[in-house]
Short mmCIF file of C-alpha atoms in Angstrom, two decimals:
data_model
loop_
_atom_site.label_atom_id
_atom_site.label_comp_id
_atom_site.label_asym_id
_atom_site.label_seq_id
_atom_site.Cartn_x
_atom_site.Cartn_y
_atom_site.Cartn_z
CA UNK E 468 94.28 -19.66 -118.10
CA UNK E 469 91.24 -21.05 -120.07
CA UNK E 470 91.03 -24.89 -120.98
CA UNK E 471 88.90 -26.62 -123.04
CA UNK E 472 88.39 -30.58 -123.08
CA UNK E 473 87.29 -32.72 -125.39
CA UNK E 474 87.11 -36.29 -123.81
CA UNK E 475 86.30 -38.12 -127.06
CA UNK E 476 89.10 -38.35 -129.21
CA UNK E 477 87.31 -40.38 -131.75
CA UNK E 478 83.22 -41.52 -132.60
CA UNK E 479 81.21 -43.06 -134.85
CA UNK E 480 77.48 -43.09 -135.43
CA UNK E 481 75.54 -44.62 -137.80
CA UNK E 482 73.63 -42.36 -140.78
CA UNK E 483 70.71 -40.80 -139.37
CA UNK E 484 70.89 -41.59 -136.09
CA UNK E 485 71.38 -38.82 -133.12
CA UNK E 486 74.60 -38.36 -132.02
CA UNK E 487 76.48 -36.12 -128.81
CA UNK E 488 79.66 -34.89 -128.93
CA UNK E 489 80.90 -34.01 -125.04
CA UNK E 490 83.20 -30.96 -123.80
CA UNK E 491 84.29 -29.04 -120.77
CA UNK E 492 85.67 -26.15 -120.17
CA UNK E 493 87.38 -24.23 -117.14
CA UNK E 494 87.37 -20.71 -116.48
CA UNK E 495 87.08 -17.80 -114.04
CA UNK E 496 85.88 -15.15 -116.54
CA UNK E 497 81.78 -14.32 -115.92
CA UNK E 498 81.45 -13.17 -119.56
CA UNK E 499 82.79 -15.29 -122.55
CA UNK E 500 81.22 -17.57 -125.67
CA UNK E 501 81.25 -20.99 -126.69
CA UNK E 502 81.54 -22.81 -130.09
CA UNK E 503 81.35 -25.80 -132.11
CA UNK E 504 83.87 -25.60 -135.43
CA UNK E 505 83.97 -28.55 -137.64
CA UNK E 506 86.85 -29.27 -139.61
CA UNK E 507 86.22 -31.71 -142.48
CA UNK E 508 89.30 -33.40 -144.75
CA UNK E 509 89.52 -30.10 -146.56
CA UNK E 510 91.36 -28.62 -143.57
CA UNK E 511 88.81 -26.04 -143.63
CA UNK E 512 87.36 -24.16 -139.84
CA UNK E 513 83.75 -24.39 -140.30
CA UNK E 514 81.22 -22.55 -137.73
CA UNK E 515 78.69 -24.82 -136.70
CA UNK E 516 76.72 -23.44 -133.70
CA UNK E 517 77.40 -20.59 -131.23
CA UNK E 518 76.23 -19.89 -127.51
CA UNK E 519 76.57 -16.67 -125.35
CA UNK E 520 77.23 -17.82 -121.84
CA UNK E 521 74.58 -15.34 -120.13
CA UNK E 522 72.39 -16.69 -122.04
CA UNK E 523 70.70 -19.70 -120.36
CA UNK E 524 68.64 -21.14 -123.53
CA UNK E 525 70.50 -23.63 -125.70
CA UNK E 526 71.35 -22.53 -129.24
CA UNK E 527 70.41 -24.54 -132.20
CA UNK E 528 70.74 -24.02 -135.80
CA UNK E 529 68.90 -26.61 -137.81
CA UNK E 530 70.45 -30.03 -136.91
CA UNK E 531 72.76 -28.87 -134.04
CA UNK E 532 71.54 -28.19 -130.98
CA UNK E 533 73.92 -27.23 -127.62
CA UNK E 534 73.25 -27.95 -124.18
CA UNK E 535 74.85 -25.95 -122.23
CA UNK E 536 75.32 -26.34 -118.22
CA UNK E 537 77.18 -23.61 -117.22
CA UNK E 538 77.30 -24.52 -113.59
CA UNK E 539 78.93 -27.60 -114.72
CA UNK E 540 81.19 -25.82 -117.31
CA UNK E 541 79.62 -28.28 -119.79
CA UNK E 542 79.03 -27.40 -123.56
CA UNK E 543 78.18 -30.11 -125.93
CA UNK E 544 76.66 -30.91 -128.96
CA UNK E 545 73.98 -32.90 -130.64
CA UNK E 546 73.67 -33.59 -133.71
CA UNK E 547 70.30 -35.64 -135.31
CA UNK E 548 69.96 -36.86 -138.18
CA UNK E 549 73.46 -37.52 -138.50
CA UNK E 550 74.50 -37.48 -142.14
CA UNK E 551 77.83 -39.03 -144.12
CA UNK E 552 78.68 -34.99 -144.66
CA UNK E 553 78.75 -34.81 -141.06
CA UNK E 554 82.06 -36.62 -141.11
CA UNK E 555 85.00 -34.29 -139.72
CA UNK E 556 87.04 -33.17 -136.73
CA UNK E 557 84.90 -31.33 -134.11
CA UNK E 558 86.04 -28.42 -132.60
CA UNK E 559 84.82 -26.95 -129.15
CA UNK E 560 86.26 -23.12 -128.73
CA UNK E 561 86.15 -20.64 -125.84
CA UNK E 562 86.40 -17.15 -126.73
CA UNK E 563 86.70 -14.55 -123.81
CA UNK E 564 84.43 -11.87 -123.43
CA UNK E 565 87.06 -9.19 -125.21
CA UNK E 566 86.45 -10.80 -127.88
CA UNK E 567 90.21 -11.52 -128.83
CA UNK E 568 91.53 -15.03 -127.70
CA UNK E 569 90.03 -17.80 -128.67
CA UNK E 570 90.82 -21.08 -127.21
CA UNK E 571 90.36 -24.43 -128.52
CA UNK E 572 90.05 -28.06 -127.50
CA UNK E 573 91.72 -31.34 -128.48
CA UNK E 574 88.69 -32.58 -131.24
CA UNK E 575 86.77 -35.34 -131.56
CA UNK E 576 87.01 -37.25 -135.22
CA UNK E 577 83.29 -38.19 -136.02
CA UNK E 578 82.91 -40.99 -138.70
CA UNK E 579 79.41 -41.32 -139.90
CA UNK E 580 78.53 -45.00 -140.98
CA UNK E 581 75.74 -45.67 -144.37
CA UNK U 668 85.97 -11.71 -152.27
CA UNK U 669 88.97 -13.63 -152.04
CA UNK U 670 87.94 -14.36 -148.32
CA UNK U 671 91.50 -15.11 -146.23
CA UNK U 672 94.53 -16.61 -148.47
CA UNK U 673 97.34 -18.30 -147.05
CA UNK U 674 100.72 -18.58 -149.21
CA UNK U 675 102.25 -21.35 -149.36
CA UNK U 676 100.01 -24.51 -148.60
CA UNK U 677 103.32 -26.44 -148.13
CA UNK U 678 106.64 -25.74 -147.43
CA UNK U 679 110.01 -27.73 -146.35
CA UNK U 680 112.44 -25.85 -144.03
CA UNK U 681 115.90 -26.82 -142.81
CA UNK U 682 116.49 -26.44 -139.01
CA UNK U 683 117.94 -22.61 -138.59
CA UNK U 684 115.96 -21.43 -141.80
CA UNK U 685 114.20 -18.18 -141.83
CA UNK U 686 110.54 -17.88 -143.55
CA UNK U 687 107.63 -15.72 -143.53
CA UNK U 688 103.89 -17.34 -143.91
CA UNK U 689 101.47 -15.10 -145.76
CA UNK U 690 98.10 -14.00 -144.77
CA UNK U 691 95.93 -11.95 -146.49
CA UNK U 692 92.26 -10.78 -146.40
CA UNK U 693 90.13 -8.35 -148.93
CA UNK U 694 86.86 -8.12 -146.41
CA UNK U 695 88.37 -5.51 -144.42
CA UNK U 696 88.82 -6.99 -141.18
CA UNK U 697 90.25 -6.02 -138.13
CA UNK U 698 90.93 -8.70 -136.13
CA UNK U 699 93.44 -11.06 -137.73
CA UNK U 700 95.29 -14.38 -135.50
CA UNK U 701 97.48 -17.18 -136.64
CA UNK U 702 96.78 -20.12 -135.15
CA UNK U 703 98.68 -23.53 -135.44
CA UNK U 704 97.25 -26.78 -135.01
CA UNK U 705 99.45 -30.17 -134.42
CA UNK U 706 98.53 -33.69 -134.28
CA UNK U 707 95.47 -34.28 -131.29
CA UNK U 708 95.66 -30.69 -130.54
CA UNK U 709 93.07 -28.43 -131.41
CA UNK U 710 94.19 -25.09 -132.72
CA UNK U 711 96.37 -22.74 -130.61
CA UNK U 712 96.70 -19.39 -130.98
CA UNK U 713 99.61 -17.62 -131.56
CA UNK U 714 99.73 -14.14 -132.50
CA UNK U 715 96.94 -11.44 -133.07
CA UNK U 716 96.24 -7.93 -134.30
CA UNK U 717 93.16 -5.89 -133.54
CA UNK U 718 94.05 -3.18 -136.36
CA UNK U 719 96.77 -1.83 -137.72
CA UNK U 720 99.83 -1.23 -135.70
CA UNK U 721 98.63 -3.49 -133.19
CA UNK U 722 99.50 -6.79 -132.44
CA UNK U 723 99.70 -8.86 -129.71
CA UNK U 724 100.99 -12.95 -127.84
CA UNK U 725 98.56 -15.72 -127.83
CA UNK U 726 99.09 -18.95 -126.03
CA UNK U 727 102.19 -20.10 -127.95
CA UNK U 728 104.19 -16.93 -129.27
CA UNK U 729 107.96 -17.91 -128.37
CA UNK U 730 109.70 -18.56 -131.89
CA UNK U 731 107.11 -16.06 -134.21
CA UNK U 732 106.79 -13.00 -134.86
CA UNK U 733 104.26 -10.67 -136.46
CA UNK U 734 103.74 -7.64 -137.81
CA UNK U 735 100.54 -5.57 -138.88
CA UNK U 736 101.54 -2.49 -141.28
CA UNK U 737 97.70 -2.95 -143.44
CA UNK U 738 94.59 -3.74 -142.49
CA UNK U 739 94.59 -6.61 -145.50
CA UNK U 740 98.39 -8.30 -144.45
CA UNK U 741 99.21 -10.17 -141.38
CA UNK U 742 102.36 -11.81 -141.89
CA UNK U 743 104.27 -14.73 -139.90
CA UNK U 744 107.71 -15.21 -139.78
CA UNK U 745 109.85 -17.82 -138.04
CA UNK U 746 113.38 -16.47 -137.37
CA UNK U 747 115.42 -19.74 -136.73
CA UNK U 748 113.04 -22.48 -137.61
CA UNK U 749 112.97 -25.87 -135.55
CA UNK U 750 111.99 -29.33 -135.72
CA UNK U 751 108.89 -28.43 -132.78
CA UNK U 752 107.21 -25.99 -135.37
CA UNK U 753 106.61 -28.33 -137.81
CA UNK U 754 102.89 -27.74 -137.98
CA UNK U 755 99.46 -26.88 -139.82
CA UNK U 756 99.21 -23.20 -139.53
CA UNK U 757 95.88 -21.17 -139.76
CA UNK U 758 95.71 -17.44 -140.37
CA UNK U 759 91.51 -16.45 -139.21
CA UNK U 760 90.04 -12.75 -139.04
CA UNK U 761 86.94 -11.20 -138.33
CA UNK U 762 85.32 -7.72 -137.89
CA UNK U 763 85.04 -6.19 -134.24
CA UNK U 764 82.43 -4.53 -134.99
CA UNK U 765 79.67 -7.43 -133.96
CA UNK U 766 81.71 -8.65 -130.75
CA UNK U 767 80.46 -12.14 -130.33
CA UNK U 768 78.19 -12.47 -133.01
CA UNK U 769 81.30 -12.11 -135.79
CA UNK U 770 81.86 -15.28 -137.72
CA UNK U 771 85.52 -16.26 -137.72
CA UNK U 772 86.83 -17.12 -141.26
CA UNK U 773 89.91 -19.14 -141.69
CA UNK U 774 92.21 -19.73 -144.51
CA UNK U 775 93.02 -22.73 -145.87
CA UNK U 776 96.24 -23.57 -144.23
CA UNK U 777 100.05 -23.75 -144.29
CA UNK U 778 101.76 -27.05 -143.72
CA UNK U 779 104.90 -26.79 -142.45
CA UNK U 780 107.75 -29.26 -142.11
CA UNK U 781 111.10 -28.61 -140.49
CA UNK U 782 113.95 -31.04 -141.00
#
């Protein structure tokens, strides 16, 4: 079975600063994907930044940046330039690599602070 | 597009009730999953379909079932509701097409409460 752990239940960071958001995950597959969801009040899943786990560069997109040890099993994410509509749950997902169970961790709630 | 739609967003249910959750999606997807998501959890998957016809168990299937007879409808139904399903459910799909590089879309959510 796959499990994915989000350590930090709950963060805060103050508006503009640089912020890192920590999971773990524990596997035997060779081939699967990672991802970052955020979830703000609206309830709504939110795609934030993706990472193919053969691929040894660490995605970013904009803002959010991954690093990714995969020796470790370690996949988290930084976020600069933290800003107040940054504030939501944070999702880290494992997907395996047929594509059709995803797997997702705990959260971490992340207040940002003007 | 409609994207996915979820009917109802709320709904109160007596222990032993029967109810279906809606799911619907007009982007022609094939992979469709409910999902439900309590308190300090993250989501958990429950059922999904890869097409029509097909469906298969997530993590936590005991208590749901699902059917797939359209590509657009992926209904959930509780049989005998109980107090432990009282939850936030999420209905996602995606194409197949892409593998990995398909973006997920949810709906909005169902919140469920079982007396």
């Amino acid at each position: 079975a796959q499990t994915v752990t989000q350590s930090q239940p709950e963060m805060s960071v103050q508006e503009a600063e640089t912020v890192t958001l920590s999971c773990t995950y524990d596997t035997s597959e060779s081939n699967y994907y990672l991802f970052w969801y955020k979830q703000p009040p609206s309830r709504q899943m939110i795609l934030v930044i993706r990472q193919e786990a053969y691929k040894q560069q660490n995605a970013t997109e904009n803002r959010f940046s991954v690093n990714f040890q995969k020796a470790a099993k370690s996949f988290s994410l930084k976020i600069s330039d933290s800003q107040l509509g940054d504030t939501a749950m944070y999702f880290c997902a494992f997907m395996k690599g047929n594509f059709n169970k995803f797997y997702f961790g705990s959260g971490t709630k992340l207040n940002v602070k003007p | 597009n409609a994207g996915v739609t979820q009917t109802p967003k709320f709904q109160v249910l007596k222990t032993g009730q029967s109810m279906t959750l809606q799911c619907a999606q007009d982007m022609n997807h094939e992979y469709m999953s409910w999902y439900r998501q309590d308190p300090g959890m993250g989501l958990r998957l429950i059922h999904y379909s890869v097409g029509a016809g097909i469906t298969d168990q997530g993590e936590v299937p005991n208590g749901y079932n699902v059917s797939r007879s359209t590509t657009e409808d992926f209904p959930l139904r509780l049989l005998s509701a109980a107090p432990s399903q009282t939850s936030v459910y999420f209905c996602a799909s995606r194409p197949l097409a892409g593998g990995f590089l398909e973006t997920q879309y949810f709906g909005p959510g169902t919140r469920l409460l079982v007396l």
